[in-house]
Amino acid sequence: MKILAAYSIKGGVGKTAFAVNFAHACALAGKRTLLLDLDPQGASSFYFRAQPPAKLKGRQLMAGKQPLLKFVHETEYPGLDILPATLSFRHFDDVLSKAGKPGRQLRQVLKPLAKTYEVAILDAPPNLNIFSESVMQAAEFIACPVVPTPLSANTLEQLVQFLDQRFAEHAPEFLPFFSMVEARKRIHQNTISELRAQYPAMLRATIPYSTDVERMGLTRAPLLAKRPNCPAGRAFAQLAGEVLRAMT
Amino acid sequence: MKDHTDKQPPTLPKTDLRLARDEPVPVAVRGLLERLTEDAWQCEAGILEGADEEYLHRYRVNLRRARVLVGEAKKALAPRTARFLQCHLRAIAGRAGSARDLDVQCRLVHSLPPRALAASLGFLASLETRRKREHGALRRYLRSRNYHRRRERIRHLLANAAIPDATIASREFLADRIRHRFRKFARRAEGMEQAEDQDLHRLRIEGKKLRYLVEFSQGILSPAQAKIWIRELKSLQDKLGHAHDLSVRLGWMRDYAANRPPEPLETASLEALAATLEKLWQKARDSAVRHVRNFLEKTRKTGWPNCWIAAGNANGKHRIPQ
C-alpha cells in the first residue's frame, strides 16, 4: 500500500482540494483507495457527504484501541472509501506526545489497511507539531501545495529544511506543486519562476485559482466527477497523473 | 467496499435461443421472441439498481437478437405485426446504446497500462461523467410511462398477433436465411484490405446477424456442427469488435483533445497515447482482416453453410414433411 500525505505547514493552500480530487483520480485509475480525513475540520468528509460515527474517538483510534477499518465509509465513487473526521481528532497530538515512539504510532494504526487498499491518502491538518511529524514518518510521499506568494515560499523553505534535518536517510518523497495560481498576477509569475529554479522537484501541473474549486463545497463532489473539462478539473487530472507516475 | 475491479459479474440464467423445431415458423418465432423480450425485461431491475454492467449488456443483446429475428422472419409474421415490433424494439434498444458503449470504452481505458492511464485521467474522467449521465437518462427512460407503454405493446403484439398460414418448416426457413446472410457477409468481405472503418463495422453487424441465426438453429440444423460455427463466428466478431472499439476510442480521444485549450503537457501525453492507440488499432485491424480471410477460406474448403445445412437435412429426425 502506498501512503501519500497532503500536507503543508501553511493553512488554506488547497490541501483538502488536492486530497479529495487525487483520491477520486486514484479510484478512477482502478486503485482501491482510502482517504483518511485527519483534519478535525472535516472538510474532506463534508465533500464526500460522510458523517462520522458517534463512537469514533480520536484518542482511542490513535492509541490503537479502535480498529480503523470499522469506521471506514463507502463513497458514491467505486473503489474510493473515506475515514471521516470528528472534532475528537484534535487530541491526536496529545495522544502522540504521551506515546513512547510517536513516529511509529500512526504507522502501526495504518498497518491493517494494507490488505484492503492500494493507496491511502492522509489529509493532514496544517501546522508543524508531533502529529505532523508522525504523518511525515508514516507517508512515503508528501504532496505539498504551494501558493506562489513570498509567505508560502517561506513555509516551503521551512518544510524542506525540517525534512532534511529530521529524515536524514529515509525521507518521504517530496512532491510540491503550485496551487491557487493567478496567472495574471506579476507576483505569482515571479515566485513561480524563482521556486521552479530553486526546487527542480516541483511538479509541472499548476492548479489555477478557480471558482470551480470553491464550488466543490456546493456540489460536494470532486471536480473530476462533476466538471472534468473545466480548467481546474483538467489541471487536477494532469497533477494526479504526475503524482501517480511518481508513485509507481 | 464498493469496487468495480473486485465485483463478480452476476450469473444470469441463459436464454434458450433455439427455435422450436416441431412448430410452424410463425409460432416458433413468436415463442422465441417472447423468451428474448421477457429475458430482457428481467434485466430492468438490475439496470435500475445499477447493480452490474452485465444486466445492461444482456438487456441490449436480447433486444438485438429479437430485432434480428423480427427482421429475418418478417415474411413469416403478419406484416403489420413485424413492422410494429421492429418500430418498438428499435426505439427501446436505441436508448440503451450509448450507455453500453460508454461502459465498454471506460472499461477499455481502465485496462490501459498504469502510465498511459495516468496520462489519460482527464479523458477518463470526461468519459465517466458522460457515462453517468447516459445511465441516468436510461434509468429515467426505463421508469417512464412511454417505455412501459411500448413494452406492454410488444407483449400484446406477441400474445395476440394473427398467425399466417404456416407453409414452411423452421429448418427450411433457417437454412434459407442463413444462406442469404452468409452470401451477404461474403460479398461485404470482398476487398476488405482497403475497407474503411465504417465498412468493417458493417461487416461486423452482418456477421452478428449470421451468428444469431446460427444460434437460433442450434436445435434444428446439425446441432454439434452449429457449436463449431458459432465459436468461429464469435471469435471473428471479437476480432472485428476489438478493432471497432479501438477506432471509436481513438475518435473520442481526438475529439476530446481537439475541444480543449492547448496545454502543452497534457496535449503531449494525449498525443503519445493516441499514437499508441493508433498502433494497437492498426494491429487489431490487420488481425481482424486476416481472421475474416481465414474464415472465408475455411468456409470454401468445408462448403459451409451448405454442407452443414445438408447435414441437417440428412438427419431423419428433422426432415421436412413433404
XYZ file of C-alpha atoms in Angstrom:
570
model
C 0.000 0.000 0.000
C 1.330 3.419 -0.979
C 0.753 6.186 1.573
C 0.625 9.769 0.421
C 0.089 12.758 2.699
C -1.403 16.042 1.527
C 0.449 18.308 3.865
C 1.636 21.871 4.250
C 2.657 23.898 7.264
C 0.500 26.724 5.977
C -3.271 26.558 6.056
C -5.737 27.386 3.251
C -3.435 26.417 0.388
C -5.589 23.680 -1.162
C -4.524 20.513 0.672
C -8.052 19.205 1.006
C -8.978 20.077 -2.583
C -5.930 18.131 -3.731
C -6.594 15.188 -1.377
C -10.232 14.889 -2.491
C -9.507 15.156 -6.217
C -6.442 12.956 -6.104
C -8.302 10.272 -4.130
C -11.039 10.285 -6.755
C -8.477 10.168 -9.584
C -6.782 7.146 -7.944
C -10.141 5.368 -7.765
C -10.762 6.283 -11.424
C -7.412 4.744 -12.271
C -8.661 1.489 -10.732
C -6.771 1.678 -7.430
C -8.552 0.726 -4.226
C -8.204 3.989 -2.341
C -8.816 5.202 1.198
C -8.878 8.877 2.046
C -8.193 9.493 5.717
C -9.546 12.827 6.819
C -7.232 13.550 9.744
C -8.118 17.225 9.969
C -10.682 17.870 12.749
C -12.326 20.482 10.490
C -13.586 17.523 8.442
C -13.620 19.258 5.046
C -12.908 16.067 3.064
C -15.706 14.265 4.941
C -18.006 17.167 4.057
C -17.105 16.919 0.346
C -17.906 13.199 0.301
C -21.006 13.569 2.493
C -19.560 11.205 5.113
C -20.887 11.524 8.665
C -18.502 10.381 11.394
C -19.942 7.680 13.668
C -20.544 8.828 17.255
C -18.377 6.005 18.577
C -15.291 7.176 16.681
C -12.898 8.686 19.221
C -9.628 10.301 18.205
C -7.729 9.296 21.351
C -8.737 5.646 21.168
C -8.140 5.454 17.429
C -4.609 6.795 17.688
C -3.898 4.612 20.733
C -4.821 1.587 18.583
C -7.808 0.701 20.774
C -10.338 1.151 17.978
C -9.900 -0.664 14.639
C -9.719 1.946 11.908
C -11.421 -0.207 9.247
C -14.589 -0.343 11.363
C -15.211 3.359 10.765
C -14.483 3.489 7.056
C -17.310 4.817 4.855
C -18.019 3.939 1.248
C -18.331 6.908 -1.067
C -20.531 7.012 -4.143
C -17.430 6.504 -6.294
C -16.444 2.872 -6.905
C -13.138 1.964 -5.294
C -12.991 5.020 -3.026
C -13.614 4.903 0.739
C -13.144 7.554 3.381
C -12.410 7.716 7.089
C -14.480 10.690 8.221
C -13.044 13.162 10.698
C -14.522 14.128 14.045
C -13.664 17.006 16.338
C -12.055 14.452 18.654
C -9.199 14.170 16.142
C -7.858 17.345 17.747
C -6.488 15.084 20.513
C -4.098 13.256 18.177
C -1.229 15.487 19.173
C -1.928 14.922 22.862
C -2.001 11.109 22.486
C 1.147 11.059 20.403
C 3.079 13.322 22.759
C 2.417 10.802 25.559
C 3.335 7.786 23.408
C 6.807 6.297 23.726
C 7.573 6.429 19.996
C 5.126 8.849 18.449
C 6.618 8.449 14.977
C 5.725 4.756 14.810
C 2.287 5.105 16.309
C 0.486 6.302 13.184
C 2.272 3.744 11.027
C 1.030 0.983 13.373
C -2.513 2.313 13.158
C -2.376 2.313 9.326
C -0.772 -1.131 9.024
C -4.012 -3.200 8.857
C -5.185 -1.155 5.839
C -2.544 -2.656 3.562
C -4.629 -5.785 2.931
C -7.627 -3.806 1.711
C -6.255 -0.740 -0.048
C -3.626 0.038 -2.652
C -3.424 3.753 -1.887
C -4.010 5.615 1.389
C -4.193 9.407 1.287
C -3.755 11.334 4.504
C -5.456 14.705 4.506
C -3.386 16.234 7.287
C -4.117 19.439 9.181
C -1.691 22.364 8.793
C 0.862 23.206 11.470
C 4.174 21.667 12.449
C 3.759 19.563 15.575
C 4.215 15.990 16.768
C 1.237 14.769 14.782
C 2.568 16.363 11.564
C 5.863 14.666 12.251
C 4.195 11.261 12.528
C 2.298 11.940 9.307
C 5.644 12.621 7.586
C 7.061 9.469 9.090
C 4.121 7.298 8.031
C 3.900 8.620 4.462
C 6.123 7.575 1.577
C 5.102 10.643 -0.431
C 4.239 14.160 0.644
C 2.260 16.293 -1.772
C 2.592 19.906 -0.722
C 0.503 22.675 -2.315
C 2.348 25.965 -2.576
C 0.592 29.263 -3.266
C 3.135 31.317 -5.266
C 3.492 34.122 -2.715
C 6.558 35.062 -0.622
C 4.957 33.860 2.617
C 4.147 30.465 1.147
C 7.656 30.229 -0.335
C 8.978 30.854 3.151
C 6.973 27.987 4.695
C 8.091 25.719 1.837
C 11.685 26.546 2.718
C 10.965 25.759 6.397
C 9.397 22.420 5.496
C 12.258 21.398 3.214
C 14.778 22.267 5.927
C 12.789 20.337 8.512
C 12.603 17.258 6.254
C 16.357 17.427 5.654
C 17.121 17.645 9.372
C 14.532 15.185 10.649
C 14.798 12.470 7.993
C 18.419 12.227 7.033
C 18.100 8.909 5.153
C 14.513 7.665 4.901
C 12.876 10.903 3.919
C 9.491 10.658 2.184
C 9.476 11.688 -1.466
C 8.556 15.358 -1.552
C 6.133 16.412 -4.315
C 5.454 20.165 -4.139
C 3.134 21.799 -6.662
C 1.695 25.251 -7.270
C -1.838 25.828 -6.140
C -4.321 28.733 -6.350
C -2.263 30.309 -9.110
C -3.493 33.570 -10.609
C -1.510 33.752 -13.808
C -2.296 37.448 -14.368
C -0.519 38.479 -11.117
C 3.084 39.503 -11.597
C 3.994 38.375 -8.069
C 2.729 34.864 -8.817
C 4.660 34.733 -12.103
C 7.891 35.819 -10.419
C 7.535 33.484 -7.437
C 6.791 30.542 -9.742
C 9.912 31.105 -11.831
C 12.072 31.583 -8.720
C 10.756 28.499 -6.952
C 10.976 26.337 -10.089
C 14.676 27.267 -10.348
C 15.200 26.578 -6.637
C 13.212 23.289 -6.444
C 13.569 21.169 -9.583
C 11.269 18.546 -7.992
C 8.359 20.978 -8.289
C 5.609 19.253 -10.315
C 4.730 20.679 -13.731
C 0.960 20.893 -13.269
C -0.333 24.064 -11.619
C -3.767 24.391 -10.062
C -5.379 27.707 -11.017
C -7.336 29.849 -8.600
C -10.845 28.966 -9.662
C -14.442 29.300 -8.600
C -14.937 25.715 -9.752
C -12.766 24.543 -6.851
C -14.740 26.687 -4.418
C -17.976 25.352 -5.859
C -16.919 21.873 -4.756
C -18.347 22.928 -1.401
C -21.746 23.319 -3.051
C -21.717 20.298 -5.344
C -19.963 18.225 -2.663
C -18.222 16.172 -5.295
C -14.692 16.011 -6.737
C -14.075 18.168 -9.786
C -13.253 15.185 -11.970
C -16.701 13.786 -11.244
C -18.700 16.934 -11.925
C -16.668 19.217 -14.167
C -13.717 17.283 -15.611
C -13.365 19.664 -18.532
C -13.132 22.944 -16.616
C -9.576 24.405 -16.359
C -9.191 23.391 -12.707
C -10.561 19.903 -13.451
C -8.032 19.451 -16.248
C -5.247 20.742 -14.002
C -6.179 18.268 -11.252
C -6.256 15.415 -13.808
C -2.801 16.415 -15.008
C -1.489 16.738 -11.460
C -2.981 13.371 -10.452
C -1.284 11.796 -13.490
C 2.071 13.245 -12.459
C 1.725 12.145 -8.834
C 0.564 8.657 -9.869
C 3.566 8.334 -12.168
C 5.854 9.415 -9.317
C 4.258 6.799 -7.090
C 4.734 3.869 -9.485
C -16.464 -1.904 -0.125
C -17.798 -0.763 -3.492
C -15.195 -1.652 -6.104
C -15.772 -2.460 -9.748
C -12.489 -4.345 -10.012
C -13.469 -6.833 -7.323
C -17.052 -7.333 -8.396
C -18.015 -10.678 -9.873
C -20.478 -10.474 -12.782
C -23.908 -11.803 -11.817
C -24.801 -15.222 -13.201
C -27.920 -14.521 -15.223
C -29.932 -17.523 -16.473
C -29.194 -18.372 -20.110
C -31.898 -17.667 -22.654
C -32.966 -20.665 -24.710
C -32.129 -19.407 -28.198
C -33.289 -22.420 -30.200
C -36.274 -22.138 -32.487
C -38.810 -24.864 -31.662
C -38.360 -27.442 -34.420
C -41.785 -29.080 -34.255
C -43.826 -25.920 -34.574
C -44.709 -23.874 -37.655
C -42.312 -20.966 -38.222
C -44.645 -18.147 -37.087
C -45.433 -19.947 -33.826
C -41.779 -20.889 -33.218
C -40.614 -17.333 -33.986
C -43.226 -15.864 -31.692
C -42.197 -18.246 -28.891
C -38.542 -17.289 -29.238
C -39.394 -13.581 -29.409
C -41.399 -13.926 -26.197
C -38.461 -15.610 -24.462
C -35.986 -12.987 -25.687
C -38.088 -9.987 -24.713
C -39.144 -11.430 -21.341
C -35.494 -12.121 -20.522
C -34.673 -8.537 -21.492
C -37.428 -7.181 -19.202
C -35.984 -9.332 -16.389
C -32.769 -7.321 -16.575
C -34.553 -3.995 -15.985
C -34.365 -4.231 -12.181
C -30.608 -4.804 -12.320
C -30.144 -1.790 -14.611
C -32.311 0.437 -12.416
C -30.367 -0.566 -9.307
C -27.084 -0.008 -11.170
C -26.110 -3.448 -9.884
C -23.776 -4.547 -12.688
C -22.916 -3.746 -16.313
C -23.861 -7.306 -17.219
C -27.604 -6.553 -16.836
C -27.464 -3.790 -19.434
C -25.365 -5.963 -21.728
C -27.829 -8.857 -21.525
C -30.784 -6.493 -21.951
C -29.290 -4.989 -25.076
C -28.167 -8.302 -26.607
C -31.608 -9.875 -26.119
C -33.325 -6.900 -27.719
C -30.851 -7.001 -30.604
C -31.455 -10.717 -31.112
C -35.189 -10.056 -31.089
C -34.743 -7.302 -33.701
C -32.682 -9.602 -35.930
C -35.291 -12.348 -35.619
C -38.149 -9.999 -36.492
C -36.156 -8.690 -39.458
C -35.406 -12.175 -40.743
C -38.868 -13.583 -40.128
C -40.954 -10.648 -41.285
C -42.480 -12.769 -44.037
C -43.408 -15.457 -41.539
C -45.076 -12.945 -39.217
C -48.033 -10.815 -40.204
C -46.535 -7.719 -41.979
C -48.243 -5.267 -39.637
C -47.033 -7.134 -36.549
C -43.472 -7.280 -37.862
C -43.493 -3.572 -38.685
C -44.785 -2.511 -35.268
C -42.483 -4.898 -33.422
C -39.478 -3.542 -35.286
C -40.511 0.029 -34.573
C -40.958 -0.516 -30.797
C -37.834 -2.663 -30.409
C -35.712 -0.140 -32.315
C -36.993 2.732 -30.165
C -36.220 0.902 -26.912
C -32.850 -0.509 -27.984
C -31.728 2.912 -29.248
C -31.959 4.311 -25.714
C -29.582 1.733 -24.251
C -26.867 2.050 -26.911
C -24.802 4.980 -25.632
C -24.738 3.817 -22.011
C -23.429 0.401 -23.024
C -20.852 1.877 -25.437
C -19.566 4.110 -22.659
C -19.401 1.122 -20.276
C -17.199 -0.678 -22.796
C -15.000 2.339 -23.516
C -14.491 3.136 -19.811
C -13.527 -0.489 -19.184
C -11.065 -0.355 -22.073
C -9.448 2.857 -20.804
C -9.221 1.296 -17.332
C -7.302 -1.610 -18.847
C -4.541 0.692 -20.152
C -1.099 0.254 -18.552
C -0.680 2.436 -15.413
C 1.474 5.121 -17.056
C -0.839 5.516 -20.028
C -3.809 5.543 -17.683
C -2.221 8.267 -15.548
C -1.777 10.348 -18.722
C -5.417 9.962 -19.720
C -7.098 10.657 -16.378
C -8.810 13.769 -17.732
C -10.153 11.844 -20.730
C -11.266 9.002 -18.475
C -13.000 11.438 -16.112
C -14.872 13.025 -19.026
C -15.923 9.535 -20.216
C -17.075 8.598 -16.706
C -19.112 11.803 -16.443
C -20.795 11.091 -19.785
C -21.360 7.505 -18.745
C -23.025 8.563 -15.512
C -25.253 10.976 -17.438
C -26.247 8.347 -20.019
C -27.028 5.772 -17.319
C -29.153 8.355 -15.511
C -31.033 9.108 -18.750
C -31.537 5.382 -19.395
C -32.840 4.799 -15.867
C -35.266 7.700 -16.263
C -36.429 6.245 -19.585
C -36.927 2.781 -18.090
C -39.141 4.313 -15.391
C -41.122 6.423 -17.887
C -44.684 5.825 -18.964
C -43.631 5.902 -22.613
C -41.295 2.952 -22.099
C -43.886 0.936 -20.195
C -46.435 1.587 -22.950
C -44.029 0.320 -25.603
C -43.144 -2.728 -23.548
C -46.808 -3.612 -22.997
C -47.467 -3.061 -26.708
C -44.721 -5.555 -27.587
C -46.205 -8.081 -25.137
C -49.663 -7.523 -26.566
C -48.440 -7.871 -30.172
C -46.682 -11.110 -29.387
C -49.625 -12.552 -27.473
C -52.366 -11.587 -29.911
C -50.733 -11.339 -33.336
C -52.572 -13.056 -36.160
C -50.641 -16.118 -37.299
C -50.405 -16.526 -41.066
C -50.869 -19.992 -42.510
C -47.686 -21.933 -41.973
C -46.301 -23.152 -45.260
C -42.703 -23.579 -44.282
C -40.849 -25.541 -41.583
C -38.402 -23.885 -39.173
C -35.461 -25.800 -40.653
C -36.221 -24.683 -44.186
C -36.721 -21.112 -43.038
C -33.412 -21.066 -41.154
C -31.491 -22.727 -43.989
C -32.761 -20.109 -46.407
C -31.965 -17.170 -44.104
C -28.502 -18.469 -43.197
C -27.612 -18.957 -46.878
C -28.830 -15.435 -47.620
C -26.941 -13.872 -44.686
C -23.760 -15.762 -45.463
C -23.859 -14.590 -49.093
C -24.270 -11.007 -47.893
C -21.430 -11.412 -45.414
C -19.092 -12.899 -48.054
C -19.983 -10.140 -50.515
C -19.293 -7.462 -47.949
C -15.979 -9.093 -47.023
C -14.639 -8.682 -50.572
C -11.788 -6.169 -50.825
C -11.576 -5.849 -47.053
C -7.898 -4.878 -47.103
C -8.760 -1.423 -48.407
C -12.021 -1.137 -46.485
C -12.705 1.861 -44.279
C -13.727 1.684 -40.620
C -17.380 2.029 -41.499
C -17.190 -0.951 -43.883
C -15.575 -3.082 -41.212
C -18.284 -2.055 -38.798
C -20.995 -3.026 -41.285
C -19.269 -6.353 -41.861
C -19.268 -6.888 -38.120
C -23.009 -6.226 -37.939
C -23.562 -8.620 -40.836
C -21.501 -11.251 -39.012
C -23.535 -10.700 -35.877
C -26.787 -11.329 -37.734
C -25.328 -14.510 -39.203
C -24.217 -15.714 -35.771
C -27.614 -15.066 -34.232
C -29.267 -17.079 -36.996
C -26.866 -19.966 -36.425
C -27.630 -19.755 -32.700
C -31.361 -19.928 -33.402
C -30.765 -23.049 -35.486
C -28.847 -24.975 -32.810
C -31.612 -27.468 -32.149
C -32.533 -27.976 -35.769
C -29.641 -27.967 -38.228
C -26.849 -30.323 -37.244
C -26.531 -29.121 -33.586
C -22.960 -30.388 -32.976
C -21.635 -28.529 -36.002
C -23.609 -25.436 -35.088
C -21.487 -25.117 -31.948
C -18.278 -25.184 -34.001
C -19.523 -22.477 -36.334
C -20.875 -20.345 -33.506
C -17.409 -20.461 -31.948
C -15.834 -19.465 -35.269
C -18.253 -16.601 -35.775
C -17.841 -15.442 -32.182
C -14.067 -15.266 -32.446
C -14.401 -13.452 -35.785
C -16.695 -10.930 -34.169
C -14.400 -10.457 -31.186
C -11.583 -9.500 -33.564
C -13.772 -7.129 -35.560
C -15.257 -5.746 -32.333
C -11.841 -5.080 -30.811
C -10.739 -3.144 -33.903
C -14.016 -1.194 -33.870
C -13.767 -0.342 -30.151
C -10.217 0.914 -30.610
C -11.244 3.034 -33.566
C -14.151 4.550 -31.574
C -11.877 5.256 -28.611
C -9.299 6.878 -30.852
C -12.003 9.094 -32.393
C -13.346 10.112 -28.979
C -9.866 10.854 -27.706
C -9.115 13.043 -30.722
C -12.402 14.897 -30.221
C -11.545 15.385 -26.577
C -8.078 16.696 -27.447
C -9.426 18.994 -30.179
C -12.108 20.587 -27.996
C -9.822 21.888 -25.287
C -7.451 24.807 -24.980
C -3.847 23.904 -25.794
C -1.980 22.777 -22.683
C 1.459 21.582 -23.745
C 1.919 18.862 -21.121
C -1.493 17.273 -21.467
C -1.547 17.625 -25.251
C 1.798 15.824 -25.414
C 0.631 12.940 -23.237
C -2.639 12.648 -25.173
C -0.754 12.633 -28.464
C 1.556 9.908 -27.172
C -1.446 7.887 -26.061
C -3.211 8.443 -29.394
C -0.085 7.238 -31.225
C -0.037 4.064 -29.091
C -3.746 3.539 -29.690
C -3.297 4.018 -33.422
C -0.635 1.326 -33.491
C -2.884 -1.002 -31.498
C -5.811 -0.230 -33.784
C -3.718 -0.933 -36.907
C -2.644 -4.245 -35.407
C -6.199 -5.163 -34.401
C -7.494 -4.194 -37.833
C -4.889 -6.317 -39.639
C -5.640 -9.222 -37.350
C -9.403 -8.849 -37.994
C -8.890 -8.731 -41.779
C -6.670 -11.817 -41.599
C -9.256 -13.584 -39.481
C -12.067 -12.799 -41.924
C -9.914 -14.069 -44.808
C -9.148 -17.297 -42.924
C -12.796 -17.728 -42.046
C -13.897 -17.377 -45.668
C -11.126 -19.754 -46.754
C -12.346 -22.285 -44.230
C -15.933 -21.961 -45.436
C -14.751 -22.526 -49.020
C -12.866 -25.656 -48.004
C -15.660 -27.121 -45.918
C -18.512 -25.905 -48.097
C -20.142 -24.153 -45.135
C -23.008 -23.297 -44.740
C -24.425 -25.522 -47.494
C -22.820 -28.790 -46.380
C -23.837 -28.082 -42.829
C -27.422 -27.399 -43.867
C -27.347 -30.586 -45.930
C -26.056 -32.486 -42.879
C -29.044 -31.132 -41.002
C -31.304 -32.307 -43.835
C -29.840 -35.794 -43.695
C -30.784 -36.062 -40.062
C -34.020 -38.025 -40.257
C -35.456 -36.531 -37.103
C -35.723 -33.070 -38.601
C -36.740 -33.958 -42.152
C -39.216 -31.506 -43.633
C -42.595 -33.120 -44.170
C -43.222 -33.371 -47.909
